[in-house]
mmCIF file of C-alpha atoms in Angstrom:
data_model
loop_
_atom_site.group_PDB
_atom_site.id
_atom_site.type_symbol
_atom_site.label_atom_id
_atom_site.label_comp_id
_atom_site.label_asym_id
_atom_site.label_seq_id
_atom_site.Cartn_x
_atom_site.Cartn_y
_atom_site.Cartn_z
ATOM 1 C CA UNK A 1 -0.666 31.131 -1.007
ATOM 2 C CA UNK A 2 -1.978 34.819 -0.136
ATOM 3 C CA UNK A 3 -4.922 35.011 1.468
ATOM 4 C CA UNK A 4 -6.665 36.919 -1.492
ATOM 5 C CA UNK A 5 -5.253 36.442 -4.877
ATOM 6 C CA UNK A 6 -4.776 39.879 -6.711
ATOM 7 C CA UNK A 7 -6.492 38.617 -9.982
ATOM 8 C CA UNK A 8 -9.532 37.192 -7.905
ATOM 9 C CA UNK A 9 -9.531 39.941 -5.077
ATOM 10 C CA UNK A 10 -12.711 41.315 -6.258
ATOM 11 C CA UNK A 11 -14.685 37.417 -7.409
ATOM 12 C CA UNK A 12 -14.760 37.008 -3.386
ATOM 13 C CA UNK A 13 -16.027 40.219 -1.831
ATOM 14 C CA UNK A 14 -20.214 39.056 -1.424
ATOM 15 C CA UNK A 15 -21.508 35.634 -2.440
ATOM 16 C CA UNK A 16 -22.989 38.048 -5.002
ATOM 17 C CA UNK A 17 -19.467 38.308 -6.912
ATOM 18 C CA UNK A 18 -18.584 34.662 -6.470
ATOM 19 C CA UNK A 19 -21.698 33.523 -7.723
ATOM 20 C CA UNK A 20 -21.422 35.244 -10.762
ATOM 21 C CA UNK A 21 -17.703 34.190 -10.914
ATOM 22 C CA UNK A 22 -18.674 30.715 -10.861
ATOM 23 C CA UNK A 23 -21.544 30.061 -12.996
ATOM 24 C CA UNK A 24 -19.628 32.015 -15.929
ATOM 25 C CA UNK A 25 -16.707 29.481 -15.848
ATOM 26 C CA UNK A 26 -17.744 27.216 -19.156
ATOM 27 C CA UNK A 27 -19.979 24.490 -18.863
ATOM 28 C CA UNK A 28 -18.819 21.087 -18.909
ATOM 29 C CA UNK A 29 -19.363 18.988 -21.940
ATOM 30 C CA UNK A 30 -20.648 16.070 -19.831
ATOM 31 C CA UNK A 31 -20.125 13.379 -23.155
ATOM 32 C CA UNK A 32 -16.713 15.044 -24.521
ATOM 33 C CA UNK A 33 -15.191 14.952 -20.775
ATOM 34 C CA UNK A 34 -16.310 11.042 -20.171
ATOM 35 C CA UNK A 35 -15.556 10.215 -23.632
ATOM 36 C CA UNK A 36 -12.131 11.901 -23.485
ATOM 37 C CA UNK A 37 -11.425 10.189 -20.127
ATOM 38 C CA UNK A 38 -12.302 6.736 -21.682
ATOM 39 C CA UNK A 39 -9.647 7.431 -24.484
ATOM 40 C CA UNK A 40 -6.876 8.333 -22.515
ATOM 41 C CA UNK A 41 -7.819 5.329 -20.161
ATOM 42 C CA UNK A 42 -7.331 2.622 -22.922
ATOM 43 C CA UNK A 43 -3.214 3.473 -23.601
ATOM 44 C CA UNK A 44 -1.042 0.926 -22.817
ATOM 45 C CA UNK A 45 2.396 1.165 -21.639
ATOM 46 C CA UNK A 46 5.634 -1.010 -22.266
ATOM 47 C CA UNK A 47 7.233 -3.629 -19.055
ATOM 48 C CA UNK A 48 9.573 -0.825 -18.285
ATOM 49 C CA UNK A 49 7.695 2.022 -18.197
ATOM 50 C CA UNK A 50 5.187 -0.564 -16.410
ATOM 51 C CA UNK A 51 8.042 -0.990 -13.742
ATOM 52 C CA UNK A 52 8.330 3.088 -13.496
ATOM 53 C CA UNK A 53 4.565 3.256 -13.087
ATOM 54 C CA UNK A 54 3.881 1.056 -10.323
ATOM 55 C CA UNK A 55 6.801 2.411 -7.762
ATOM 56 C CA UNK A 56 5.579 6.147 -8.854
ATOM 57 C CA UNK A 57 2.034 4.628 -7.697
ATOM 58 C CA UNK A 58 3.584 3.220 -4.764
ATOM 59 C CA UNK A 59 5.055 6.775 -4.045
ATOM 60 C CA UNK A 60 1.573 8.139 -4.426
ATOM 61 C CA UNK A 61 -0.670 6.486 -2.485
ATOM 62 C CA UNK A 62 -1.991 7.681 1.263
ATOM 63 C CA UNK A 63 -2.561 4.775 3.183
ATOM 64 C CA UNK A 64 -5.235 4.980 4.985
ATOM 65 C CA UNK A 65 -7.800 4.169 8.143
ATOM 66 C CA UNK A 66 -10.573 5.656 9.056
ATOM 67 C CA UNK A 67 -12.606 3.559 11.114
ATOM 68 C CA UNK A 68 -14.622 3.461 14.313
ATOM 69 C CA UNK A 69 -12.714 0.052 15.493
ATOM 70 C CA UNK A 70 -9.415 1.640 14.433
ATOM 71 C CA UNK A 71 -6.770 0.837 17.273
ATOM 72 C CA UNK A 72 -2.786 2.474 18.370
ATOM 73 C CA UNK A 73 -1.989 -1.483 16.883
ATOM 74 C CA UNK A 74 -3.145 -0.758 14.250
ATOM 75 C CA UNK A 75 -1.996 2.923 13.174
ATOM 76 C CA UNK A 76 1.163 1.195 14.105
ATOM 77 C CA UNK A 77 0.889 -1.344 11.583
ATOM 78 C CA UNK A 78 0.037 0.884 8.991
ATOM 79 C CA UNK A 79 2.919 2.922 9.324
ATOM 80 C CA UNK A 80 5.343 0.136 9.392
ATOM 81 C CA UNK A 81 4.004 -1.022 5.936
ATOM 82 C CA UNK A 82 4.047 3.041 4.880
ATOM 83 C CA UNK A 83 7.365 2.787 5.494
ATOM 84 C CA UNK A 84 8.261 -1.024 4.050
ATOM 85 C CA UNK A 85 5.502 -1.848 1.555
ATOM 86 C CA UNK A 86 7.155 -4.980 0.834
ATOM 87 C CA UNK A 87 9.619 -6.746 3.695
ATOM 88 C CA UNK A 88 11.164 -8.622 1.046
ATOM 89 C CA UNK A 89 12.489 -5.640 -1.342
ATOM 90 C CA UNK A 90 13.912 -3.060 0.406
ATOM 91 C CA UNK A 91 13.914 -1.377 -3.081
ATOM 92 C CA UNK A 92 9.922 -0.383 -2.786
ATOM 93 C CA UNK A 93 9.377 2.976 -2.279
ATOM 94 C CA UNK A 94 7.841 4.180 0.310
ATOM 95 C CA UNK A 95 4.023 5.448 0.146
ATOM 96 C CA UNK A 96 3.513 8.957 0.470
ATOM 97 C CA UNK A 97 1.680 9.654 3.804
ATOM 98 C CA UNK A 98 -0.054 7.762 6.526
ATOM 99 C CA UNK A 99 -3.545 9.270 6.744
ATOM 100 C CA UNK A 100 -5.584 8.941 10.240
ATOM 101 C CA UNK A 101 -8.264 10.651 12.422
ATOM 102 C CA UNK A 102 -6.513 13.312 14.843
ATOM 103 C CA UNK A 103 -7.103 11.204 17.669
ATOM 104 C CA UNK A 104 -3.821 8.656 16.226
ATOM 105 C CA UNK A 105 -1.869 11.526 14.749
ATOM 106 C CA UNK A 106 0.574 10.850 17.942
ATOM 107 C CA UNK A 107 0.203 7.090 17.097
ATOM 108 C CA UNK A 108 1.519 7.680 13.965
ATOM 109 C CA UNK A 109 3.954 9.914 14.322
ATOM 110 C CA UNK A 110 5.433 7.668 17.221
ATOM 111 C CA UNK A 111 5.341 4.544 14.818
ATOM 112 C CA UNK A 112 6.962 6.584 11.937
ATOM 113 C CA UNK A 113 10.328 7.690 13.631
ATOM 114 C CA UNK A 114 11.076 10.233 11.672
ATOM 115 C CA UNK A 115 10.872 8.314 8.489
ATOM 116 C CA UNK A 116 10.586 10.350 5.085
ATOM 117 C CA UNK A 117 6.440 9.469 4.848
ATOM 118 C CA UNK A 118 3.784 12.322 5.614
ATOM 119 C CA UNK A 119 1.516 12.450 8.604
ATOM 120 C CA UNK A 120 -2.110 13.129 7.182
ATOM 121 C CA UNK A 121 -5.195 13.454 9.502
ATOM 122 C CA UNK A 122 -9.097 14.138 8.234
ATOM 123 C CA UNK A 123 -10.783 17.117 10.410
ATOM 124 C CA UNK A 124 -13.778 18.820 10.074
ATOM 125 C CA UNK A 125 -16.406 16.360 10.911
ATOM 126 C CA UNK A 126 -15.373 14.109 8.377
ATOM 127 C CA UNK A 127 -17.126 12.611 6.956
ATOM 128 C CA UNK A 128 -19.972 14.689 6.776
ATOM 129 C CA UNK A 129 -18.852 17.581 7.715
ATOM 130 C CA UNK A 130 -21.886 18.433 9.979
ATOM 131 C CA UNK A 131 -20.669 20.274 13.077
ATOM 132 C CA UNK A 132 -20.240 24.119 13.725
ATOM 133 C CA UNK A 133 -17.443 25.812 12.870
ATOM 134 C CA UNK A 134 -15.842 25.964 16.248
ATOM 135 C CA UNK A 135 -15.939 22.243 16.621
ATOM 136 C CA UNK A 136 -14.249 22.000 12.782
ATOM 137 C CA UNK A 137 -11.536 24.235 13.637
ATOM 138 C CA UNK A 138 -10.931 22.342 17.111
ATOM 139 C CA UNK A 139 -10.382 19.664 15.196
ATOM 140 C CA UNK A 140 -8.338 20.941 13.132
ATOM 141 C CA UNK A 141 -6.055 22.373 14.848
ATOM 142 C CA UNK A 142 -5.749 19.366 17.253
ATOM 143 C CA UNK A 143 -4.482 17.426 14.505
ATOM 144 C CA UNK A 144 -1.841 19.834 13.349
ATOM 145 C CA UNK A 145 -0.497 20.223 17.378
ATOM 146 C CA UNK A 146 -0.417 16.734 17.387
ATOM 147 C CA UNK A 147 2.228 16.159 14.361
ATOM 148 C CA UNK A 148 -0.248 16.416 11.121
ATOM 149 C CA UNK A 149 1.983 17.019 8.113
ATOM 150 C CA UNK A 150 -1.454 17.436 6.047
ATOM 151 C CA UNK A 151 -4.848 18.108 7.050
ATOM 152 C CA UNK A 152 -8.230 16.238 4.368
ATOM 153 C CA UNK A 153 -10.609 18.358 5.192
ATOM 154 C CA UNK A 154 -14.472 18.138 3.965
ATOM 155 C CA UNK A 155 -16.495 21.195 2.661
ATOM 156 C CA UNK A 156 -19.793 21.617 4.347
ATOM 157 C CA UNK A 157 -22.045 20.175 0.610
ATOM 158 C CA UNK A 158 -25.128 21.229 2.521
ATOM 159 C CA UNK A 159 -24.147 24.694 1.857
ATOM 160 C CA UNK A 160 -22.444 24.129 -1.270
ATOM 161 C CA UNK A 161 -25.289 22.169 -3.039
ATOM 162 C CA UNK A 162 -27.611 25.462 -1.463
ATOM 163 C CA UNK A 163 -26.019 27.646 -3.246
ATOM 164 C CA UNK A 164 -24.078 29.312 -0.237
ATOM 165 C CA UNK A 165 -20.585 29.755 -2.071
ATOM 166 C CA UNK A 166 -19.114 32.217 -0.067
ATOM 167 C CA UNK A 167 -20.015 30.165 3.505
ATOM 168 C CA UNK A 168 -17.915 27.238 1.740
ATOM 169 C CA UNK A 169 -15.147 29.604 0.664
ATOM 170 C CA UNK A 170 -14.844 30.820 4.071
ATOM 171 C CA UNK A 171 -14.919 27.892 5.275
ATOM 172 C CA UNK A 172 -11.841 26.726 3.846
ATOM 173 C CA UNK A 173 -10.170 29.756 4.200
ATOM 174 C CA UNK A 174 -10.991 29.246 8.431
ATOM 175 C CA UNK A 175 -9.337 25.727 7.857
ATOM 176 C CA UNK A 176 -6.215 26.876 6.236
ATOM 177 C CA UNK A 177 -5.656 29.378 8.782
ATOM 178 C CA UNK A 178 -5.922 26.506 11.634
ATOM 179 C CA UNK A 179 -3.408 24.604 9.725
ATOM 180 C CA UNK A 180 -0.303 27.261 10.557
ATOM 181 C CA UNK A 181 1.444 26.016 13.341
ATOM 182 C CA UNK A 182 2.921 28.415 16.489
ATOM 183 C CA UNK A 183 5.947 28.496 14.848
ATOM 184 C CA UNK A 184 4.728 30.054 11.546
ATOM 185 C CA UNK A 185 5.104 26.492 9.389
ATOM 186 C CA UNK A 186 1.788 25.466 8.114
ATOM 187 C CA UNK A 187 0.439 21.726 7.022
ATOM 188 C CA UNK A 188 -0.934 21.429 3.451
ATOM 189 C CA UNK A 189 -4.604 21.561 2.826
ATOM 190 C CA UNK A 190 -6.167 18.956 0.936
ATOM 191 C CA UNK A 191 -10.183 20.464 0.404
ATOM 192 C CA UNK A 192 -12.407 17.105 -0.171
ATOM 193 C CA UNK A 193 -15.886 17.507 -2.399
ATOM 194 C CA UNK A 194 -17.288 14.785 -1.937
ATOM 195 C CA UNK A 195 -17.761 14.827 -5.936
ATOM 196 C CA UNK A 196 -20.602 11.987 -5.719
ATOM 197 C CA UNK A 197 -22.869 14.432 -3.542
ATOM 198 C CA UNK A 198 -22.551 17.277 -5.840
ATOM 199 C CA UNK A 199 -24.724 15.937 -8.641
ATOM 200 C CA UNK A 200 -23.148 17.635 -12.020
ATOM 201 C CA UNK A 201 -19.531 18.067 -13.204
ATOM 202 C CA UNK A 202 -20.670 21.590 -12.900
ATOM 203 C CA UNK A 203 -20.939 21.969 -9.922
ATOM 204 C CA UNK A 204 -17.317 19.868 -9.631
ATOM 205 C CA UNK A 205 -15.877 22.622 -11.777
ATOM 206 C CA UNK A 206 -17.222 24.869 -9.539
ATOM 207 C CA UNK A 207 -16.195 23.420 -6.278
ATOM 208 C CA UNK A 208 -12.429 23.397 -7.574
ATOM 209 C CA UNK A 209 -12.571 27.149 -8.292
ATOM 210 C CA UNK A 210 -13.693 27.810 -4.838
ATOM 211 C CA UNK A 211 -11.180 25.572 -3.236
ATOM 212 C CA UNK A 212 -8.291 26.610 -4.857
ATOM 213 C CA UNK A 213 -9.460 30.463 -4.915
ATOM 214 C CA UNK A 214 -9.307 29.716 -0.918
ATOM 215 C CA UNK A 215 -5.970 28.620 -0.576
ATOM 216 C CA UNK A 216 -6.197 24.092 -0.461
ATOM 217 C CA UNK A 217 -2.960 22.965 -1.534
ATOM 218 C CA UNK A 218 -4.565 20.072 -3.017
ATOM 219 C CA UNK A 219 -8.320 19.478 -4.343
ATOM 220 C CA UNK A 220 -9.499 15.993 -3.590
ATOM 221 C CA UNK A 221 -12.614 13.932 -4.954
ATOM 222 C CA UNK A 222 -14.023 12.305 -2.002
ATOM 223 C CA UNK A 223 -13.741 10.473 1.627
ATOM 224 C CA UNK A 224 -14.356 6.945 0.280
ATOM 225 C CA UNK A 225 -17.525 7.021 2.349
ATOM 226 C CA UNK A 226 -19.916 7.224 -0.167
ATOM 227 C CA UNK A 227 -21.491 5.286 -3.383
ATOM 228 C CA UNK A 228 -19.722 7.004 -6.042
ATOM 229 C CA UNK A 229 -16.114 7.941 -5.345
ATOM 230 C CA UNK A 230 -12.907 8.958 -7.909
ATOM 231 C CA UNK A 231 -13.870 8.706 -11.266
ATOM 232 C CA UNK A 232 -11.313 9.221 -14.710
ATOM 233 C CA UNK A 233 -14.087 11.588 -15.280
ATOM 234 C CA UNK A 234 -14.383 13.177 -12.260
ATOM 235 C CA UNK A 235 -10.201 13.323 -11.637
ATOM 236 C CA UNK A 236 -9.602 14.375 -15.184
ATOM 237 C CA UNK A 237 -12.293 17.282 -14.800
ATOM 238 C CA UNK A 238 -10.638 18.562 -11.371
ATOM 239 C CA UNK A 239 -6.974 18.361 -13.536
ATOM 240 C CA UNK A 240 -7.753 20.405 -16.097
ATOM 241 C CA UNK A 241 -9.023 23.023 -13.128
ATOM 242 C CA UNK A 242 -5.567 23.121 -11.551
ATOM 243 C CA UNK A 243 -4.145 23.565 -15.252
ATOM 244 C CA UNK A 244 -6.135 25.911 -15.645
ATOM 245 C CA UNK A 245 -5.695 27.651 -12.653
ATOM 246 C CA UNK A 246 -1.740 27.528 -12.658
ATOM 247 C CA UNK A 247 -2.257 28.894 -16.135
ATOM 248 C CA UNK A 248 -4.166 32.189 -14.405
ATOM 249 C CA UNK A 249 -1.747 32.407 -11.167
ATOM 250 C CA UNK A 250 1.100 30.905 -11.464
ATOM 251 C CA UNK A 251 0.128 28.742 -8.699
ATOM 252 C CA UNK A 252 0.288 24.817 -8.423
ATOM 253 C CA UNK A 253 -2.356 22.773 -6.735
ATOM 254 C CA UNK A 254 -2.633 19.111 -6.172
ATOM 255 C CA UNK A 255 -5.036 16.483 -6.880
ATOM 256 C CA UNK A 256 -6.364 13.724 -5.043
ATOM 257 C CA UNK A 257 -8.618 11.309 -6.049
ATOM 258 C CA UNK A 258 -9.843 8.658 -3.418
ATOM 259 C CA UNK A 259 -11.816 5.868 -2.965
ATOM 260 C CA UNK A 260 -12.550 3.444 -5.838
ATOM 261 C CA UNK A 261 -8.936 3.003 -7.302
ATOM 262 C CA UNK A 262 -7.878 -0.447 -6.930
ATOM 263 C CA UNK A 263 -6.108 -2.114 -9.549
ATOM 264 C CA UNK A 264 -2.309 -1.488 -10.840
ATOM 265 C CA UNK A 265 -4.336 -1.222 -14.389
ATOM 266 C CA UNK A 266 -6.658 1.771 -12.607
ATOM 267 C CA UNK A 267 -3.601 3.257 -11.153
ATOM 268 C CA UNK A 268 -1.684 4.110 -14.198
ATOM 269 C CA UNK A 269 -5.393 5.403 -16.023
ATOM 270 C CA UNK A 270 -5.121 7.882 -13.476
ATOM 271 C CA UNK A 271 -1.320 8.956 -14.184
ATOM 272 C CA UNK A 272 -1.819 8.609 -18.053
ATOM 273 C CA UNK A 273 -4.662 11.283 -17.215
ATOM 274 C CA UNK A 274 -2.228 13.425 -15.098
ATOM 275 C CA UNK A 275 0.594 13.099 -17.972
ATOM 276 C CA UNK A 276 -1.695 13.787 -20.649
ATOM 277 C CA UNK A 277 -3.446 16.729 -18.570
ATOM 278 C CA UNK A 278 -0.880 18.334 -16.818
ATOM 279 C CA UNK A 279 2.056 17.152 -17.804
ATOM 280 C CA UNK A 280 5.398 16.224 -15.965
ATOM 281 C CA UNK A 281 4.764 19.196 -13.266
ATOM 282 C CA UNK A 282 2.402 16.704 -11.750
ATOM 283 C CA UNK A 283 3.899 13.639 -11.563
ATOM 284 C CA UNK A 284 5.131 13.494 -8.259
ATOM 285 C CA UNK A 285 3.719 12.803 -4.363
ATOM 286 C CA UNK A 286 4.067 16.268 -3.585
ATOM 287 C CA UNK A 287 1.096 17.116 -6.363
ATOM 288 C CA UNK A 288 -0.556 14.075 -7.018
ATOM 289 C CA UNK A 289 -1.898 11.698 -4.498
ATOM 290 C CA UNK A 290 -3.972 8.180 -4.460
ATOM 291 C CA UNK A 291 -6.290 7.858 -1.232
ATOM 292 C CA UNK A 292 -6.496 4.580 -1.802
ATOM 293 C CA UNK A 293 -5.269 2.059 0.317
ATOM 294 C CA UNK A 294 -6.095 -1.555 -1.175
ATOM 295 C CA UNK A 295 -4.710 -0.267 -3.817
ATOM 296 C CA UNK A 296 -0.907 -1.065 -2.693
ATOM 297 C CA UNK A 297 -1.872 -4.772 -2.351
ATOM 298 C CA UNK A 298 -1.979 -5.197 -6.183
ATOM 299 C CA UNK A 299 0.808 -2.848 -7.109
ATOM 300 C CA UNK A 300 3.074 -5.159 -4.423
ATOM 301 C CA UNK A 301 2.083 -8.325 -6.985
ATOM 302 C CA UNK A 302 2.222 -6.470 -9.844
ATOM 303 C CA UNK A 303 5.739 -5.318 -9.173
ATOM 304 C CA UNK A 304 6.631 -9.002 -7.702
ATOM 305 C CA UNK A 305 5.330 -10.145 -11.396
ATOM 306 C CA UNK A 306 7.727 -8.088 -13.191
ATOM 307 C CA UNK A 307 10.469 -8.914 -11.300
ATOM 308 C CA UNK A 308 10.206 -12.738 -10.932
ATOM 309 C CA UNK A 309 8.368 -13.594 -14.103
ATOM 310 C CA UNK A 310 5.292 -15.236 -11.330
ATOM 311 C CA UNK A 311 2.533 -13.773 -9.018
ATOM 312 C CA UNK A 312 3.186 -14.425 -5.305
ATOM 313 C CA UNK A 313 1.517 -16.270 -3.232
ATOM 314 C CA UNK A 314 -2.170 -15.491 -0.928
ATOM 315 C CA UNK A 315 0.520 -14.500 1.964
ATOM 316 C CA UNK A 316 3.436 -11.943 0.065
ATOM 317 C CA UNK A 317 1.197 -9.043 0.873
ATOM 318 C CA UNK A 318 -0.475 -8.104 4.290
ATOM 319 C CA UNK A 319 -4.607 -7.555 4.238
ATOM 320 C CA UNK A 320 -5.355 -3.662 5.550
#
């Protein structure tokens, strides 16, 4: 993505400009989005198209740790389910990306060997974001040397919710920059909101603009550290931004709702919303992710159910 986009060149001159850029987008009809949301959220879908569902899930999902106790065991772990969800179908897909702190990027690139499943790592202070800019780039960058595939960064809210939209532009656009390795390649961006912190699907609307105008490769909902994470709402609101945004550019950005999703039957809301939304375009890992790691435990039984008619037992799937 360029640096500045020609159509926007002028919305991100002064905080000035980008103010005034953002508060004319339209308003969000708070009742129509949540109410159209619950609508598309009630479809059903047929046993094969069930079957289709689940391994696209599957494909979707970045498992995930981000924990004070995590260890190398188990980052290694992790990756070895990434890569075999279930030891006794070889026919599961894989999941889309092992996601990490920087610190067992090299852990998890050892563990992967190559296999076809991403390397993701959160920088920035996650997940607050509260550290100068030097320290957010440092650890960004550390992540990338050590084999990140994809940075989840977190925009400083602090400034955002202050009204400081051109500090949390730049900010991004510092990140992306960190992300291009010495050989010119570059990890994808994923920009996190933090939508729960932000208050109003306003200021979601908003926050989209200004991470896509900045160059993240995908916009994503939240760290999973907080109260309120993904919502329908909240995911459908943030689709109809890229859409609208592709629409304007020409450019495709992803979406990535974490934290919350945990049922097969929450799973496919969320790609009903992304067919419905977006269309086709979207359906894939490279554009639509699910930070959601429980979440594979009940697709595994799910897809076990279709096949064999019965649920497995307490032991078929692992516990993260």
């Amino acid at each position: 993505m360029p640096t500045t986009l020609p159509a926007f060149a002028d919305v991100t001159t002064s905080d000035s400009a980008l103010r005034r850029f953002l508060h004319g987008l339209p308003g969000v009809d708070a009742v129509g989005l949540e109410a159209r949301a619950a609508a598309l959220g009630t479809r059903s879908i047929k046993t094969t198209a069930k079957a289709y569902a689940i391994d696209l899930a599957i494909s979707m999902i970045d498992l995930t740790t981000l924990e004070g106790a995590d260890t190398p065991g188990k980052v290694r772990a992790l990756a070895a389910k990434a890569v075999n969800p279930d030891p006794t179908d070889r026919t599961t897909p894989m999941t889309a990306a092992v996601c990490v702190y920087p610190d067992m990027v090299a852990t998890a690139k050892a563990a992967l060997h190559g296999a076809d499943v991403k390397i993701a790592s959160v920088a920035t202070a996650f997940p607050a974001g509260r550290a100068a800019l030097p320290v957010k780039l440092a650890d960004t960058r550390d992540a990338v040397a050590a084999g990140a595939d994809e940075i989840d960064m977190v925009i400083d809210r602090g400034a955002f919710l202050a009204g400081r939209y051109l500090d949390t532009y730049e900010l991004i656009k510092a990140v992306k920059e960190a992300c291009v390795r010495e050989d010119g390649s570059a990890a994808r961006l994923k920009v996190i909101f933090e939508t729960g912190e932000l208050s109003t699907y306003d200021n979601i609307r908003r926050a989209s603009w200004i991470g896509m105008l900045a160059g993240a490769d995908f916009i994503k909902t939240s760290t999973g550290k907080v109260a309120v994470n993904a919502t329908p709402a909240n995911t459908l609101l943030m689709l109809e931004a890229v859409r609208d945004f592709k629409a304007q550019t020409g450019i495709q950005i992803g979406v990535k709702p974490a934290g919350g999703i945990r049922t097969t039957k929450d799973a496919i809301k969320f790609l009903v919303l992304v067919n419905e939304t977006v269309g086709e375009d979207w359906l894939s890992n490279h554009w639509f992710r699910f930070g959601a790691s429980s979440l594979l435990n009940d697709l595994l039984m799910q897809r076990q159910k279709l096949s064999t008619g019965r649920y497995s037992g307490p032991d078929y799937v692992t516990v993260d």
